[in-house]
Coordinates of C-alpha atoms and ligand atoms in Angstrom, one line a residue:
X6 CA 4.7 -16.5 18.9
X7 CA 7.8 -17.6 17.1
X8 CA 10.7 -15.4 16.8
X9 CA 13.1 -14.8 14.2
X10 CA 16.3 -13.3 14.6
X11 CA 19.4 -11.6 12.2
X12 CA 21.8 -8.4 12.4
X13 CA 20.1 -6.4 10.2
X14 CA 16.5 -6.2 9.0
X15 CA 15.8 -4.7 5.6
X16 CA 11.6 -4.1 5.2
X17 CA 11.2 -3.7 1.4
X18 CA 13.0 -5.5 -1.8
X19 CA 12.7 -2.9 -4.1
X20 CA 16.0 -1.9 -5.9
X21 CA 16.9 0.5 -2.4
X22 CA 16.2 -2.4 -0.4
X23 CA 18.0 -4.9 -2.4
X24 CA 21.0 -3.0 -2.5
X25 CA 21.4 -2.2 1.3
X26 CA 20.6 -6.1 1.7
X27 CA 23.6 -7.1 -0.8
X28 CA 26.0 -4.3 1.1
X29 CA 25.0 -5.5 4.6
X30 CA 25.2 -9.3 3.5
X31 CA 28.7 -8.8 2.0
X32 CA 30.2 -7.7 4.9
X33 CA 29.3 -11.0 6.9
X34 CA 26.1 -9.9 8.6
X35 CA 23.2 -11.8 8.6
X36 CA 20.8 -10.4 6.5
X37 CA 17.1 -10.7 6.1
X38 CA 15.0 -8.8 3.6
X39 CA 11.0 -8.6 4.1
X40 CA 8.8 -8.1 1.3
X41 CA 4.9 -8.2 1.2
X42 CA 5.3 -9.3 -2.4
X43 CA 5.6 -12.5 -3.8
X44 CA 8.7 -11.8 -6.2
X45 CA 11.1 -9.1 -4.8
X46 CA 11.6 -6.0 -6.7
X47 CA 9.6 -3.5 -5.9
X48 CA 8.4 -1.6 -8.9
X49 CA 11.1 -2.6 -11.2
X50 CA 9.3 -5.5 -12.4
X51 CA 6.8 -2.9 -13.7
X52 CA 8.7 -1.4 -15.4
X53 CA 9.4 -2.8 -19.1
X54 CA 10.9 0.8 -20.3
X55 CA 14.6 1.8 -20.8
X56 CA 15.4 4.2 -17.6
X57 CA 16.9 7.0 -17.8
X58 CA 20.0 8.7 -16.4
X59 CA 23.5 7.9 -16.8
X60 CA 24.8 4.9 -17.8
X61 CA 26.6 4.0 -15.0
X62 CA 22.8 3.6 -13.7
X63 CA 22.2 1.5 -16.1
X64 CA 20.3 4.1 -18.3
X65 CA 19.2 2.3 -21.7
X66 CA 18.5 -1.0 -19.6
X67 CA 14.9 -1.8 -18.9
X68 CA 13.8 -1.6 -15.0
X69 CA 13.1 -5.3 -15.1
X70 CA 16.4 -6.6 -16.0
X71 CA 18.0 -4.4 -13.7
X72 CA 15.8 -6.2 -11.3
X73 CA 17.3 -9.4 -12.4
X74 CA 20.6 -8.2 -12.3
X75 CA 19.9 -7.0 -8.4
X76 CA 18.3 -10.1 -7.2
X77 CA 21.5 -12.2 -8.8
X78 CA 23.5 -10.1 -6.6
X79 CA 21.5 -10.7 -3.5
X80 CA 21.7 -14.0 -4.2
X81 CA 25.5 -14.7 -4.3
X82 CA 25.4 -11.9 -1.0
X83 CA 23.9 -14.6 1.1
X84 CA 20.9 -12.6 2.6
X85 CA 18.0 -14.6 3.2
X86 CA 14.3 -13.1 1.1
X87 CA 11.4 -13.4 3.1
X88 CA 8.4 -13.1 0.8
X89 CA 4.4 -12.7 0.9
X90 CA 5.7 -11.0 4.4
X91 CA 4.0 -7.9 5.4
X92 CA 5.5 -6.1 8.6
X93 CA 2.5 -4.8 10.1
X94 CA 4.6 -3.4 13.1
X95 CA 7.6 -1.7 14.2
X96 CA 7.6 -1.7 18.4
X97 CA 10.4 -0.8 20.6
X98 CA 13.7 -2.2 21.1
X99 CA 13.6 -3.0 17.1
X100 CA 10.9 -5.5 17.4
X101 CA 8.9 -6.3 14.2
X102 CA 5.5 -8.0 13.7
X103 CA 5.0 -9.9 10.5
X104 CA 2.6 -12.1 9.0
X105 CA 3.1 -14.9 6.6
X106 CA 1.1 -17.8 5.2
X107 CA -1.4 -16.0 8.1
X108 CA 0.9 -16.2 10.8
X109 CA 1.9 -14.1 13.1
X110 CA 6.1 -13.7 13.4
X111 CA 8.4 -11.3 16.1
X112 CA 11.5 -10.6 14.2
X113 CA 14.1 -9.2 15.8
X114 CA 17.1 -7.5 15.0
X115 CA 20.0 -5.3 16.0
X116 CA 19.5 -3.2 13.4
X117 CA 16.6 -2.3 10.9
X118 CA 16.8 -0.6 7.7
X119 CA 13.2 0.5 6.4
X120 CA 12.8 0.6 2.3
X121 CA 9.1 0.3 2.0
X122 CA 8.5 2.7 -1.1
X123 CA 6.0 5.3 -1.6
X124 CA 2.5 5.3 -2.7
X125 CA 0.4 7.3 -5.1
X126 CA -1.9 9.7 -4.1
X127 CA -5.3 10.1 -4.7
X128 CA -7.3 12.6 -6.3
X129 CA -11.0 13.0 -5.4
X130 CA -14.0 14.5 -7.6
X131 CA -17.7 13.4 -8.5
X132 CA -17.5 9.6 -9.6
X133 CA -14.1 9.3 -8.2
X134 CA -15.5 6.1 -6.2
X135 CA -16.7 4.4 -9.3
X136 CA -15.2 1.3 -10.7
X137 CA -13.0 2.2 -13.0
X138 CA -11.3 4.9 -11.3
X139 CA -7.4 3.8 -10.0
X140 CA -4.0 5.2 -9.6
X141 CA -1.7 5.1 -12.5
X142 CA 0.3 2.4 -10.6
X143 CA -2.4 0.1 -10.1
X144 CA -2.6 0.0 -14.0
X145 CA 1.1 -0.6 -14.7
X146 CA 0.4 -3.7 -12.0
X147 CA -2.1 -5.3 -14.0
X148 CA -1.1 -4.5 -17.5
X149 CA 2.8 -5.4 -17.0
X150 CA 2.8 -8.3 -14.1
X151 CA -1.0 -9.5 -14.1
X152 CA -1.4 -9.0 -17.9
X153 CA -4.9 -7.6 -17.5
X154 CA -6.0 -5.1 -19.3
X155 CA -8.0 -2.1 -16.4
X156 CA -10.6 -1.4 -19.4
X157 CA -10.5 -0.9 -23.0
X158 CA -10.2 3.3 -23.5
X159 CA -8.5 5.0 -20.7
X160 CA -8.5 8.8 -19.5
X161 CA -4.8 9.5 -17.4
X162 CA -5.0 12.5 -15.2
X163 CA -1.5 13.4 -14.8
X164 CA 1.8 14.2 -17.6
X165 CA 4.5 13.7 -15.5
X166 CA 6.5 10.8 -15.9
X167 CA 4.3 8.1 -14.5
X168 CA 1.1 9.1 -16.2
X169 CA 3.3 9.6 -19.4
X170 CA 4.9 5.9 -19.4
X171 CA 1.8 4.0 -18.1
X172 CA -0.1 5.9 -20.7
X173 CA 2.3 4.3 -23.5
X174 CA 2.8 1.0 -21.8
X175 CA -1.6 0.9 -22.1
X176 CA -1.1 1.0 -25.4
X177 CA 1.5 -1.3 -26.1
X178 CA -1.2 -3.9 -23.8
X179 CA -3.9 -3.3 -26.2
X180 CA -5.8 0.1 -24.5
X181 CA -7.0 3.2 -26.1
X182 CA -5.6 6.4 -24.5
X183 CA -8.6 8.7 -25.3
X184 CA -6.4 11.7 -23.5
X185 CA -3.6 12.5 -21.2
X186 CA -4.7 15.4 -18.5
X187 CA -2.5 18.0 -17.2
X188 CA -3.4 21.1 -15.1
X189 CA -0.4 22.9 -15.4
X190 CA 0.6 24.8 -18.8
X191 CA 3.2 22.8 -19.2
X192 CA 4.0 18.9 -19.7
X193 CA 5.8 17.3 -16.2
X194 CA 7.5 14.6 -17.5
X195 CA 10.5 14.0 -20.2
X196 CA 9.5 15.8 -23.5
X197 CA 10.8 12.0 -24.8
X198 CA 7.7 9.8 -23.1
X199 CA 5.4 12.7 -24.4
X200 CA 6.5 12.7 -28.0
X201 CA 5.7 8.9 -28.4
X202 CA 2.3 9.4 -27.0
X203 CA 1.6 12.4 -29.6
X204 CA 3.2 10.4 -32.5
X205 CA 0.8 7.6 -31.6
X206 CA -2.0 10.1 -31.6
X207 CA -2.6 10.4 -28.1
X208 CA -3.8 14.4 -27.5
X209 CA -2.4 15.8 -24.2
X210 CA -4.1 18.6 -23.1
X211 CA -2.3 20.8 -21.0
X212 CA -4.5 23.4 -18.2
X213 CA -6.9 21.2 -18.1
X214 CA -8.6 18.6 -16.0
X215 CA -10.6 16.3 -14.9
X216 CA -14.5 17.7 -13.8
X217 CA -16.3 14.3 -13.2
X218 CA -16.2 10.7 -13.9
X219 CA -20.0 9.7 -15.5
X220 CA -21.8 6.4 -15.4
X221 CA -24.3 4.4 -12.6
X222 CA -22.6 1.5 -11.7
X223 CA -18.8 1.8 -13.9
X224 CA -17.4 4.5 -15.6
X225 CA -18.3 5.1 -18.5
X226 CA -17.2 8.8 -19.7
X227 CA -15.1 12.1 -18.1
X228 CA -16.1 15.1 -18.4
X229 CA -13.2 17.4 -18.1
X230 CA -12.6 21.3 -18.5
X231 CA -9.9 23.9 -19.3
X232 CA -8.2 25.8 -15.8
X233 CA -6.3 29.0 -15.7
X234 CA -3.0 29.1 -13.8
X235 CA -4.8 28.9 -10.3
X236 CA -6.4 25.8 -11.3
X237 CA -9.7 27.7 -11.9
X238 CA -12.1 25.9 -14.2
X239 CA -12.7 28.6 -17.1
X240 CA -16.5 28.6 -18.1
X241 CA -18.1 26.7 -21.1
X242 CA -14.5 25.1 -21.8
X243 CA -16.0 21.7 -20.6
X244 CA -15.8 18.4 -23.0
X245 CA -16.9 14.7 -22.5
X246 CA -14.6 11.9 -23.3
X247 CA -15.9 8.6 -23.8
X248 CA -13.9 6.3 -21.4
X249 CA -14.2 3.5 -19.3
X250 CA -11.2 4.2 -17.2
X251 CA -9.3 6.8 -15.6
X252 CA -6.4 6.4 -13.9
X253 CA -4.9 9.3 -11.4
X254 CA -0.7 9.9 -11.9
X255 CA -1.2 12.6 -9.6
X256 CA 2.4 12.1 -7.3
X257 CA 3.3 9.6 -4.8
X258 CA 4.2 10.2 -1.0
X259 CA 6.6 8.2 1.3
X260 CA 5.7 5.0 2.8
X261 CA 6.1 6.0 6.3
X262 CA 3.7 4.7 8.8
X263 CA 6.3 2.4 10.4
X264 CA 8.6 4.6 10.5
X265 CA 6.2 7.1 12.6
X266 CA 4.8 3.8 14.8
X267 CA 8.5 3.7 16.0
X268 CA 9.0 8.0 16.7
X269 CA 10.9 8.6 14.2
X270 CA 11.4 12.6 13.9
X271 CA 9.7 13.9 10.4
X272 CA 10.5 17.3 8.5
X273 CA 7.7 18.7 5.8
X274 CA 9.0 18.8 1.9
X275 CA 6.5 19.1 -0.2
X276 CA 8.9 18.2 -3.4
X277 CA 9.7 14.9 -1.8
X278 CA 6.1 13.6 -1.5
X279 CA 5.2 15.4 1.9
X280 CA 6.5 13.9 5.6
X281 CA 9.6 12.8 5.1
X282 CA 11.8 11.4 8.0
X283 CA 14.5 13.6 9.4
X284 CA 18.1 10.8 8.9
X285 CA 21.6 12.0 8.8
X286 CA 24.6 11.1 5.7
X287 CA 24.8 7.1 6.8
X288 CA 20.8 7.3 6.3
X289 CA 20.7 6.9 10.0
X290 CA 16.8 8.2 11.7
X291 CA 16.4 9.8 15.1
X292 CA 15.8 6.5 16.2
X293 CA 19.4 4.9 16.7
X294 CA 20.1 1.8 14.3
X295 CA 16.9 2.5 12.5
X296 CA 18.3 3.5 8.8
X297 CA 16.3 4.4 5.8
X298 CA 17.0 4.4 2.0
X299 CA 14.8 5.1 -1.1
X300 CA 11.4 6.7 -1.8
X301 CA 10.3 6.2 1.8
X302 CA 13.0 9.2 2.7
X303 CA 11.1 11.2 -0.3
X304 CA 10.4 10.7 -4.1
X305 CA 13.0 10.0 -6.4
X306 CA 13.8 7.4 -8.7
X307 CA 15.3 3.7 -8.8
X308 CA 19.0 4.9 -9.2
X309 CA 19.3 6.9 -6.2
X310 CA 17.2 4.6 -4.1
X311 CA 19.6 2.0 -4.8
X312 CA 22.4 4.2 -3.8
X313 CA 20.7 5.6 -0.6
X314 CA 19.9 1.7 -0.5
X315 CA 24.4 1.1 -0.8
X316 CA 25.0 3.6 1.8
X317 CA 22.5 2.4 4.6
X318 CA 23.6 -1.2 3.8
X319 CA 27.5 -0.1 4.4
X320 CA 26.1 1.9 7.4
X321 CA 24.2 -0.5 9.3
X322 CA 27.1 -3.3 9.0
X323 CA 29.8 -1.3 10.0
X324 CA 27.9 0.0 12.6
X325 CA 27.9 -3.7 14.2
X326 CA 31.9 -4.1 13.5
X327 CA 31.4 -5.7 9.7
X328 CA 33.1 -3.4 7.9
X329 CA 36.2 -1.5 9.3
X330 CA 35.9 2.2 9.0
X331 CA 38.0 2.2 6.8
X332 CA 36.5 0.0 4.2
X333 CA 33.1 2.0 5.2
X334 CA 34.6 5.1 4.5
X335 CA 35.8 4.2 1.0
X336 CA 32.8 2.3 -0.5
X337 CA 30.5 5.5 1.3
X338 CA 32.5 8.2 -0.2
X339 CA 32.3 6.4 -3.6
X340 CA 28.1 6.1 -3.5
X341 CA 28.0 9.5 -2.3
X342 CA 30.1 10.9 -5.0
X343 CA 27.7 8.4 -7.4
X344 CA 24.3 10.0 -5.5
X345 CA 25.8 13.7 -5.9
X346 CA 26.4 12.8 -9.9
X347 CA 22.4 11.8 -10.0
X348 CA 21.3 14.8 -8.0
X349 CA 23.2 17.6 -10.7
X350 CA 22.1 18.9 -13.7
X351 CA 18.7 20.7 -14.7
X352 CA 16.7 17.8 -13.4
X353 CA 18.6 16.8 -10.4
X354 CA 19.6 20.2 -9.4
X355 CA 15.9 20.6 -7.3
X356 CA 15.9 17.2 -5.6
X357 CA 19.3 17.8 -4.3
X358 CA 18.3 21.2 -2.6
X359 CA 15.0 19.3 -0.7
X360 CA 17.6 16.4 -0.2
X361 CA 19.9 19.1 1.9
X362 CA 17.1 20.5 3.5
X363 CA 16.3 17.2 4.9
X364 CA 19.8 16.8 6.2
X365 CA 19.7 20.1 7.6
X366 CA 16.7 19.6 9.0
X367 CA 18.7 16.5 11.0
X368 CA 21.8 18.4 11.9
X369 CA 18.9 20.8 13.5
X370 CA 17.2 18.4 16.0
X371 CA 20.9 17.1 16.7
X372 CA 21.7 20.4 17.9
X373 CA 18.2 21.3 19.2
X374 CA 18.3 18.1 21.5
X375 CA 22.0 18.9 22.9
X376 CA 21.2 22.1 24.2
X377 CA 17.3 20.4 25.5
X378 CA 15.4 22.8 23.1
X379 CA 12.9 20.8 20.8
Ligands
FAD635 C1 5.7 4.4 -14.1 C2 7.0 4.5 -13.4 C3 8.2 4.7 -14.1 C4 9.4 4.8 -13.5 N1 10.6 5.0 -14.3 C5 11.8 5.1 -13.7 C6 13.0 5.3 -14.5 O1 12.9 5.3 -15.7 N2 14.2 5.4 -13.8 C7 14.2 5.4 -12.5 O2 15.4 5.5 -11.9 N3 13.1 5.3 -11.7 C8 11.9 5.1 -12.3 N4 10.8 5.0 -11.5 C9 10.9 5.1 -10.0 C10 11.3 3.9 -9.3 O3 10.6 2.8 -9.7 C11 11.2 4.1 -7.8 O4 11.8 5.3 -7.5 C12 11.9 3.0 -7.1 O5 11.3 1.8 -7.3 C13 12.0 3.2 -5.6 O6 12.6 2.2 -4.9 P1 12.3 1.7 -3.5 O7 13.1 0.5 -3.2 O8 12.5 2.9 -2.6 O9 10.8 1.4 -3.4 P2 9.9 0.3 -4.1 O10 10.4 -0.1 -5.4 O11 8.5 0.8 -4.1 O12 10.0 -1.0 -3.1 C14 9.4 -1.0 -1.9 C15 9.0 -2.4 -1.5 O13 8.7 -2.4 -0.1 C16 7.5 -3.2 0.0 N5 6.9 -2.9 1.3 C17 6.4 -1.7 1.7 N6 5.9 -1.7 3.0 C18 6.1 -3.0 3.4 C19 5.8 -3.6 4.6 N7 5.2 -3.0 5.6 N8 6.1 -5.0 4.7 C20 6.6 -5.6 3.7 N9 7.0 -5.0 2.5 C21 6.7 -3.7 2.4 C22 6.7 -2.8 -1.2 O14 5.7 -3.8 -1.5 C23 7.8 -2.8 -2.3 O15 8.0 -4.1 -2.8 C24 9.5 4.8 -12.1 C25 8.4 4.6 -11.3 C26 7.1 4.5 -11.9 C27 5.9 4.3 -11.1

């Protein structure tokens, strides 16, 4: 089997992949970034709204042109894209198995950093198997990079952000929202994204969900009911809702399975998508030179993966000599001090807490495995 070698190994070119590439690349590493995709990206190519944030993360630019602006940068950096690549194995001694064009590669290299995203997760009732039925994501896919419409009147289960801006961007494509679902009492996402659906008409009905999905061989309605606060269905509440589609923005959880393949030490959050994996402040795993950046370490958004994505890229090189420690010191401090900005205020404030526990949780099994208690 042919075998491909560099320094440093990125799997995933989403924006926290991109960025560790460009870091690792500028320091005079060799760099190779793997994507299963055939553009890189990740989900900012999805993503035709203005993000939000500060505007030193580009808040007020849409996700897609900060895509652009990323793979410009990996460009002049020198690192080397490997497309339509899936690694479909992390072994020992940093060993990866990939397949392109169906081939099978080895690549190896000294040092792997894994950015491989998150994925949504599922919800299952009565018709939930029925064509028709997908995850919120799956409908951004085809709407914003196939330009296929999933059906022509649409059901989301799901307010927070996702269900809100793939419920708008249906519209835009030419789909009927018939409702957006929510079983808490309150909207999840940005009050923003929700008052553009209700000004185009869209109802969102809050403690309720979603019962059944009707038809024989398609979807063809939802029935859905009104819950109380322990998601109880409350009797004779229940409506039908004539729909052909219904699509399930109901949270995503970390892309981890390599991650696990390789032994990788894990810690349970449940406000960062589930397992995530135990890594320390250079994004450094159990596993030595196995760094990881992004929504694989736990759900957040494009800014701080690309920052998490900066600081594993810095890591990783200067762990190999690239950067002095000096220069690693400075350009670290200065995406910390960026990632600290992102995690404050009323929204941050929550993701920063689970972020600490995580590092905790490291500092734990450091000590835990110097005095040989596990
Ligand atoms: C509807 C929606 C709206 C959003 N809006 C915003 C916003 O306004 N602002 C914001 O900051 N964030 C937003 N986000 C979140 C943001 O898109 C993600 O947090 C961000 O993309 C995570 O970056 P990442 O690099 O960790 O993962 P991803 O972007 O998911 O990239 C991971 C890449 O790795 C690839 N990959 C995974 N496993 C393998 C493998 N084994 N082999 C090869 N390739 C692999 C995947 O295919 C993918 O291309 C939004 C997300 C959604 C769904």
């Amino acid at each position: 089997m042919e075998k491909i070698t560099a320094d440093i190994v990125v799997i995933g070119a989403g924006p926290a992949g991109l960025c560790a590439a460009v870091e690792a690349s500028r320091s005079g590493a060799a760099v190779i970034v793997v994507d299963e995709n055939q553009k890189p990206g990740g989900q900012l190519f999805k993503q035709i709204h203005k993000f939000f944030g500060s505007k030193q993360h580009l808040s007020g630019v849409r996700g897609y042109k900060i895509g652009e602006q990323l793979l410009e940068a990996v460009e002049k950096s020198g690192a080397q894209v490997m497309l339509d690549s899936l690694v479909y194995g992390l072994f020992p001694d940093k060993l990866m198995g990939v397949i392109h064009g169906g081939k099978s590669y080895l690549l190896e290299a000294k040092r792997i950093i894994v950015a491989a995203g998150a994925k949504e997760n599922y919800l299952a009732f009565p018709g939930s198997t029925l064509p028709g039925v997908m995850g919120a994501g799956a409908a951004q896919t085809m709407v914003n990079i196939n330009r296929v419409l999933p059906g022509e009147r649409a059901v989301m289960v799901g307010s927070g952000n996702v269900g809100l801006i793939v419920s708008y961007q249906l519209m835009q494509a030419g789909c009927d929202v018939a409702a957006v679902l929510e079983g808490a009492p309150r909207i999840g996402g940005y009050s923003v994204h929700a008052a553009k659906l209700r000004r185009a008409g869209v109802p969102i009905y809050t403690s309720h969900t979603i019962v059944r999905a009707t038809g024989e061989t398609c979807v063809t309605g939802v029935e859905i009911t009104e819950v109380d606060r322990n998601l109880k269905p409350i009797p004779d509440t229940q409506k039908h809702i004539e729909a052909d589609t219904v699509c399930l923005a109901v949270g995503l959880n970390p892309m981890t399975e390599l991650l696990w393949m390789y032994g990788c030490r894990f810690t349970y959050i449940p406000s960062l998508g589930g397992h995530v994996p135990l890594h320390d402040e250079n994004m450094e795993t159990t596993a030595p030179g196995v760094y990881v950046a992004g929504d694989v370490t736990g759900v957040e958004e494009a800014s701080s993966a690309m920052e998490e994505g900066n600081l594993a890229g810095i890591s990783a090189a200067q762990s190999l000599g690239f950067y002095t420690e000096e220069e690693a010191r400075s350009k670290k401090e200065q995406a910390r001090a960026r990632l600290c900005e992102l995690r404050s205020g009323y929204f941050g404030k929550a993701r920063r807490e689970s972020k600490e526990k995580q590092i905790h949780a490291m500092s734990d099994y450091i000590s835990a495995s110097k005095t040989g208690v596990d």
